[in-house]
């Protein structure tokens, strides 16, 4: 300035000094991707660093990414698309690494549902007058997960060629397998044997028993018959009779009853 000639600089030993800080420059990492995964009950993520590059470093500096201590996790363990994955504890290495910092990195990836196995039980049932079906248990679950299987296809009557189908799962982190059906059968129920038959009427050559519901009747060693009347018998002769409940669509025939010994009439009444 105009007055510069009126002044001189102090000698180097008499000059005043001050200090200042140079803070590390924050850089960002691009090109990192997270792999999609099948649900496994954890938040663990697998990261691909192949295309990772450092953004914001000074040209010519020696700087690279060090991933050995990095950790990566989904925001939660559940199934979903475009879920946030956070990569933390990334480090920088190289001659100029001390001049830089890097924060956590976030990317996105999908967690897809895990296919369960189905373990079927109660595929051979017995008729009881009520609708019945097999039960299915989901297998291959992660950790302490629970998952209830809803089964449809219940049947009431006895039969050998029924099909039950696993319809849905209670836990949305899982999916049903392609084969989600099973064959099942309902066997006929057994019947308790009735009491011994009793006489209703008789003649010199016939005997009629008191009828029971859905009954069958047998005289001596003859065949079972649906009629409670036996004809062609001999006058004044004893015969041994048994009765049982006949088989039907839902029941097997019962065992035969205790025996009843009945004599034909000595003369017609």
Short mmCIF file of C-alpha atoms in Angstrom, two decimals:
data_model
loop_
_atom_site.label_atom_id
_atom_site.label_comp_id
_atom_site.label_asym_id
_atom_site.label_seq_id
_atom_site.Cartn_x
_atom_site.Cartn_y
_atom_site.Cartn_z
CA UNK A 1 0.00 0.00 0.00
CA UNK A 2 1.00 3.72 0.04
CA UNK A 3 2.43 3.32 3.56
CA UNK A 4 4.32 0.07 2.93
CA UNK A 5 7.63 1.93 2.86
CA UNK A 6 7.14 2.93 6.49
CA UNK A 7 7.32 -0.71 7.70
CA UNK A 8 9.61 -3.74 7.71
CA UNK A 9 8.92 -7.41 8.51
CA UNK A 10 10.31 -8.78 11.73
CA UNK A 11 13.13 -11.21 11.39
CA UNK A 12 12.17 -14.87 11.19
CA UNK A 13 12.93 -15.48 14.84
CA UNK A 14 10.53 -12.75 15.91
CA UNK A 15 7.49 -13.69 13.71
CA UNK A 16 4.27 -14.89 15.42
CA UNK A 17 2.81 -18.36 14.49
CA UNK A 18 -0.64 -20.02 14.79
CA UNK A 19 -2.12 -23.53 14.30
CA UNK A 20 -5.04 -25.05 12.38
CA UNK A 21 -6.49 -28.53 11.82
CA UNK A 22 -6.90 -30.52 8.64
CA UNK A 23 -9.79 -32.92 9.19
CA UNK A 24 -10.15 -36.21 7.32
CA UNK A 25 -12.27 -36.03 4.23
CA UNK A 26 -15.34 -38.24 4.14
CA UNK A 27 -15.63 -40.43 1.09
CA UNK A 28 -18.47 -42.64 -0.10
CA UNK A 29 -18.44 -46.11 -1.58
CA UNK A 30 -20.45 -47.01 -4.68
CA UNK A 31 -20.87 -50.23 -6.65
CA UNK A 32 -21.48 -52.46 -3.62
CA UNK A 33 -24.39 -54.90 -3.99
CA UNK A 34 -26.12 -57.33 -1.63
CA UNK A 35 -27.23 -60.78 -2.75
CA UNK A 36 -30.86 -61.80 -2.58
CA UNK A 37 -31.44 -64.73 -0.23
CA UNK A 38 -34.00 -67.30 0.86
CA UNK A 39 -35.40 -66.71 4.34
CA UNK A 40 -33.19 -68.30 6.99
CA UNK A 41 -34.42 -66.67 10.20
CA UNK A 42 -31.46 -64.26 10.44
CA UNK A 43 -30.63 -60.75 9.21
CA UNK A 44 -27.25 -61.81 7.84
CA UNK A 45 -26.52 -60.54 4.33
CA UNK A 46 -23.90 -61.52 1.76
CA UNK A 47 -22.17 -58.59 0.05
CA UNK A 48 -20.48 -58.36 -3.33
CA UNK A 49 -17.59 -55.86 -3.34
CA UNK A 50 -16.29 -56.69 -6.83
CA UNK A 51 -17.43 -53.40 -8.39
CA UNK A 52 -16.92 -51.20 -5.32
CA UNK A 53 -15.27 -47.82 -5.95
CA UNK A 54 -14.37 -44.87 -3.72
CA UNK A 55 -16.08 -41.58 -4.51
CA UNK A 56 -14.67 -38.21 -3.34
CA UNK A 57 -10.98 -38.99 -2.87
CA UNK A 58 -8.33 -36.56 -4.01
CA UNK A 59 -6.82 -37.50 -7.34
CA UNK A 60 -3.50 -39.23 -6.98
CA UNK A 61 -4.00 -40.36 -3.39
CA UNK A 62 -3.35 -43.98 -2.47
CA UNK A 63 -6.60 -45.30 -1.00
CA UNK A 64 -8.53 -48.58 -1.11
CA UNK A 65 -11.33 -50.39 0.74
CA UNK A 66 -10.65 -52.95 3.46
CA UNK A 67 -13.64 -55.26 4.11
CA UNK A 68 -12.32 -57.96 6.45
CA UNK A 69 -14.04 -56.45 9.51
CA UNK A 70 -17.19 -55.27 7.73
CA UNK A 71 -20.59 -56.52 8.86
CA UNK A 72 -23.77 -56.53 6.79
CA UNK A 73 -27.36 -57.01 7.90
CA UNK A 74 -30.88 -56.69 6.55
CA UNK A 75 -33.15 -54.32 8.48
CA UNK A 76 -35.05 -57.38 9.75
CA UNK A 77 -35.20 -61.11 9.06
CA UNK A 78 -38.59 -61.23 7.32
CA UNK A 79 -39.49 -61.84 3.69
CA UNK A 80 -39.76 -58.74 1.49
CA UNK A 81 -38.52 -56.98 -1.63
CA UNK A 82 -36.04 -54.09 -1.77
CA UNK A 83 -35.15 -54.44 1.88
CA UNK A 84 -32.45 -52.16 3.28
CA UNK A 85 -29.09 -53.80 3.95
CA UNK A 86 -26.63 -51.81 6.08
CA UNK A 87 -22.89 -52.44 5.70
CA UNK A 88 -20.90 -51.11 8.63
CA UNK A 89 -17.29 -51.20 9.87
CA UNK A 90 -15.84 -50.67 6.42
CA UNK A 91 -12.20 -49.54 6.67
CA UNK A 92 -9.84 -47.64 4.36
CA UNK A 93 -6.30 -48.69 3.67
CA UNK A 94 -3.40 -47.23 1.71
CA UNK A 95 -0.73 -44.55 2.26
CA UNK A 96 -3.34 -41.77 2.50
CA UNK A 97 -5.95 -43.72 4.47
CA UNK A 98 -5.50 -41.54 7.59
CA UNK A 99 -6.70 -38.53 5.60
CA UNK A 100 -10.13 -40.04 4.92
CA UNK A 101 -13.17 -41.48 6.70
CA UNK A 102 -16.00 -43.62 5.42
CA UNK A 103 -19.41 -44.18 7.00
CA UNK A 104 -21.82 -47.07 6.72
CA UNK A 105 -23.22 -48.00 3.33
CA UNK A 106 -26.81 -49.02 2.56
CA UNK A 107 -28.02 -51.07 -0.38
CA UNK A 108 -31.16 -53.14 -1.04
CA UNK A 109 -31.90 -56.81 -1.67
CA UNK A 110 -34.77 -59.29 -1.45
CA UNK A 111 -35.57 -62.05 1.03
CA UNK A 112 -37.80 -64.71 -0.51
CA UNK A 113 -39.98 -67.28 1.27
CA UNK A 114 -38.47 -70.62 2.22
CA UNK A 115 -40.23 -73.76 0.98
CA UNK A 116 -41.30 -76.09 3.77
CA UNK A 117 -41.63 -79.85 3.76
CA UNK A 118 -44.93 -81.46 4.70
CA UNK A 119 -45.17 -84.35 7.13
CA UNK A 120 -48.62 -85.95 6.98
CA UNK A 121 -50.28 -87.89 9.81
CA UNK A 122 -53.71 -89.44 10.42
CA UNK A 123 -54.01 -90.58 6.82
CA UNK A 124 -55.90 -93.73 7.90
CA UNK A 125 -58.96 -92.80 9.92
CA UNK A 126 -62.05 -94.60 11.21
CA UNK A 127 -65.61 -93.50 10.64
CA UNK A 128 -67.10 -91.63 13.62
CA UNK A 129 -69.98 -89.72 12.05
CA UNK A 130 -67.99 -86.47 11.91
CA UNK A 131 -65.99 -84.75 9.15
CA UNK A 132 -62.35 -85.83 9.31
CA UNK A 133 -59.10 -85.11 7.48
CA UNK A 134 -55.37 -85.75 7.91
CA UNK A 135 -53.07 -83.26 9.59
CA UNK A 136 -49.89 -81.80 8.12
CA UNK A 137 -46.81 -80.50 9.93
CA UNK A 138 -44.41 -78.03 8.31
CA UNK A 139 -40.79 -79.22 8.43
CA UNK A 140 -37.50 -77.46 7.74
CA UNK A 141 -38.31 -74.35 9.78
CA UNK A 142 -35.56 -71.95 10.84
CA UNK A 143 -34.58 -71.62 14.49
CA UNK A 144 -37.54 -71.53 16.86
CA UNK A 145 -40.05 -70.54 14.18
CA UNK A 146 -43.57 -71.98 14.25
CA UNK A 147 -45.83 -72.50 11.27
CA UNK A 148 -49.32 -74.03 11.22
CA UNK A 149 -50.60 -75.76 8.10
CA UNK A 150 -54.26 -75.36 7.12
CA UNK A 151 -55.57 -78.53 5.47
CA UNK A 152 -58.79 -78.88 3.45
CA UNK A 153 -60.59 -81.90 1.99
CA UNK A 154 -62.38 -83.31 5.03
CA UNK A 155 -64.76 -86.22 4.51
CA UNK A 156 -67.40 -87.89 6.70
CA UNK A 157 -68.20 -91.26 5.16
CA UNK A 158 -65.99 -94.32 4.93
CA UNK A 159 -63.95 -94.49 1.73
CA UNK A 160 -60.52 -95.34 0.32
CA UNK A 161 -59.76 -92.68 -2.29
CA UNK A 162 -59.90 -89.29 -0.60
CA UNK A 163 -57.43 -86.43 -1.12
CA UNK A 164 -56.44 -83.76 1.40
CA UNK A 165 -54.67 -80.55 0.38
CA UNK A 166 -52.42 -78.20 2.36
CA UNK A 167 -54.07 -74.86 1.60
CA UNK A 168 -52.04 -72.23 3.47
CA UNK A 169 -49.37 -71.53 6.08
CA UNK A 170 -49.66 -69.30 9.14
CA UNK A 171 -46.12 -67.89 8.74
CA UNK A 172 -45.59 -65.69 5.67
CA UNK A 173 -41.85 -66.35 5.69
CA UNK A 174 -42.56 -69.81 4.29
CA UNK A 175 -44.28 -71.22 1.22
CA UNK A 176 -45.90 -74.55 0.43
CA UNK A 177 -44.11 -77.09 -1.78
CA UNK A 178 -45.39 -77.89 -5.25
CA UNK A 179 -46.73 -81.24 -4.05
CA UNK A 180 -49.13 -80.30 -1.28
CA UNK A 181 -51.64 -83.16 -1.34
CA UNK A 182 -51.91 -86.58 0.24
CA UNK A 183 -54.27 -89.53 -0.14
CA UNK A 184 -56.22 -90.73 2.87
CA UNK A 185 -58.89 -93.25 3.77
CA UNK A 186 -61.67 -93.57 6.32
CA UNK A 187 -62.20 -97.15 7.40
CA UNK A 188 -65.58 -98.56 8.36
CA UNK A 189 -66.28 -98.50 12.09
CA UNK A 190 -66.82 -101.64 14.12
CA UNK A 191 -70.13 -102.38 15.88
CA UNK A 192 -70.73 -103.95 19.28
CA UNK A 193 -72.50 -107.28 19.09
CA UNK A 194 -76.18 -107.23 20.12
CA UNK A 195 -77.68 -109.31 22.91
CA UNK A 196 -78.81 -112.87 22.20
CA UNK A 197 -81.93 -113.10 20.03
CA UNK A 198 -85.37 -113.69 21.54
CA UNK A 199 -88.36 -115.54 20.22
CA UNK A 200 -91.20 -113.56 18.66
CA UNK A 201 -93.35 -116.48 17.47
CA UNK A 202 -93.14 -120.09 16.29
CA UNK A 203 -95.00 -122.90 14.61
CA UNK A 204 -94.24 -126.57 14.22
CA UNK A 205 -91.91 -125.77 11.28
CA UNK A 206 -90.90 -122.15 11.72
CA UNK A 207 -89.43 -119.74 14.26
CA UNK A 208 -89.52 -115.92 14.07
CA UNK A 209 -87.12 -113.84 16.16
CA UNK A 210 -87.70 -110.34 17.48
CA UNK A 211 -86.22 -108.01 14.88
CA UNK A 212 -83.36 -105.62 15.65
CA UNK A 213 -82.40 -102.55 13.55
CA UNK A 214 -80.23 -103.46 10.54
CA UNK A 215 -80.07 -107.02 11.85
CA UNK A 216 -78.92 -110.30 10.38
CA UNK A 217 -79.81 -113.69 11.80
CA UNK A 218 -78.36 -117.18 11.74
CA UNK A 219 -79.71 -120.62 12.60
CA UNK A 220 -77.23 -123.31 13.63
CA UNK A 221 -74.43 -123.38 11.03
CA UNK A 222 -76.45 -121.80 8.22
CA UNK A 223 -75.73 -118.55 6.46
CA UNK A 224 -76.59 -115.12 7.81
CA UNK A 225 -79.93 -113.79 6.53
CA UNK A 226 -81.76 -110.49 6.81
CA UNK A 227 -85.14 -112.05 7.65
CA UNK A 228 -85.77 -112.94 11.31
CA UNK A 229 -88.03 -115.80 10.24
CA UNK A 230 -86.73 -119.31 9.68
CA UNK A 231 -88.92 -121.84 7.90
CA UNK A 232 -88.67 -125.50 6.93
CA UNK A 233 -87.77 -126.53 10.46
CA UNK A 234 -88.60 -129.82 12.14
CA UNK A 235 -91.45 -130.07 14.62
CA UNK A 236 -90.53 -130.06 18.32
CA UNK A 237 -86.80 -129.68 17.69
CA UNK A 238 -84.32 -127.26 19.26
CA UNK A 239 -82.30 -124.87 17.13
CA UNK A 240 -79.49 -122.47 18.01
CA UNK A 241 -79.85 -118.89 16.85
CA UNK A 242 -77.51 -115.88 16.77
CA UNK A 243 -77.93 -112.35 15.52
CA UNK A 244 -75.66 -109.47 14.55
CA UNK A 245 -75.75 -105.95 13.16
CA UNK A 246 -75.24 -106.05 9.40
CA UNK A 247 -72.51 -104.16 7.58
CA UNK A 248 -73.43 -100.87 5.91
CA UNK A 249 -71.62 -98.09 4.06
CA UNK A 250 -69.88 -96.89 7.23
CA UNK A 251 -69.80 -99.97 9.48
CA UNK A 252 -68.45 -103.47 9.42
CA UNK A 253 -70.79 -106.25 10.51
CA UNK A 254 -70.65 -106.83 14.25
CA UNK A 255 -69.58 -110.06 15.83
CA UNK A 256 -72.40 -112.54 16.33
CA UNK A 257 -74.36 -112.42 19.57
CA UNK A 258 -74.50 -115.02 22.29
CA UNK A 259 -76.54 -118.08 21.31
CA UNK A 260 -80.25 -118.56 21.97
CA UNK A 261 -81.71 -122.08 21.91
CA UNK A 262 -85.34 -122.22 20.79
CA UNK A 263 -87.56 -125.25 20.15
CA UNK A 264 -90.20 -125.41 17.43
CA UNK A 265 -93.79 -126.01 18.47
CA UNK A 266 -95.00 -129.53 19.23
CA UNK A 267 -98.27 -128.77 17.50
CA UNK A 268 -99.75 -125.77 15.74
CA UNK A 269 -101.50 -123.29 17.99
#
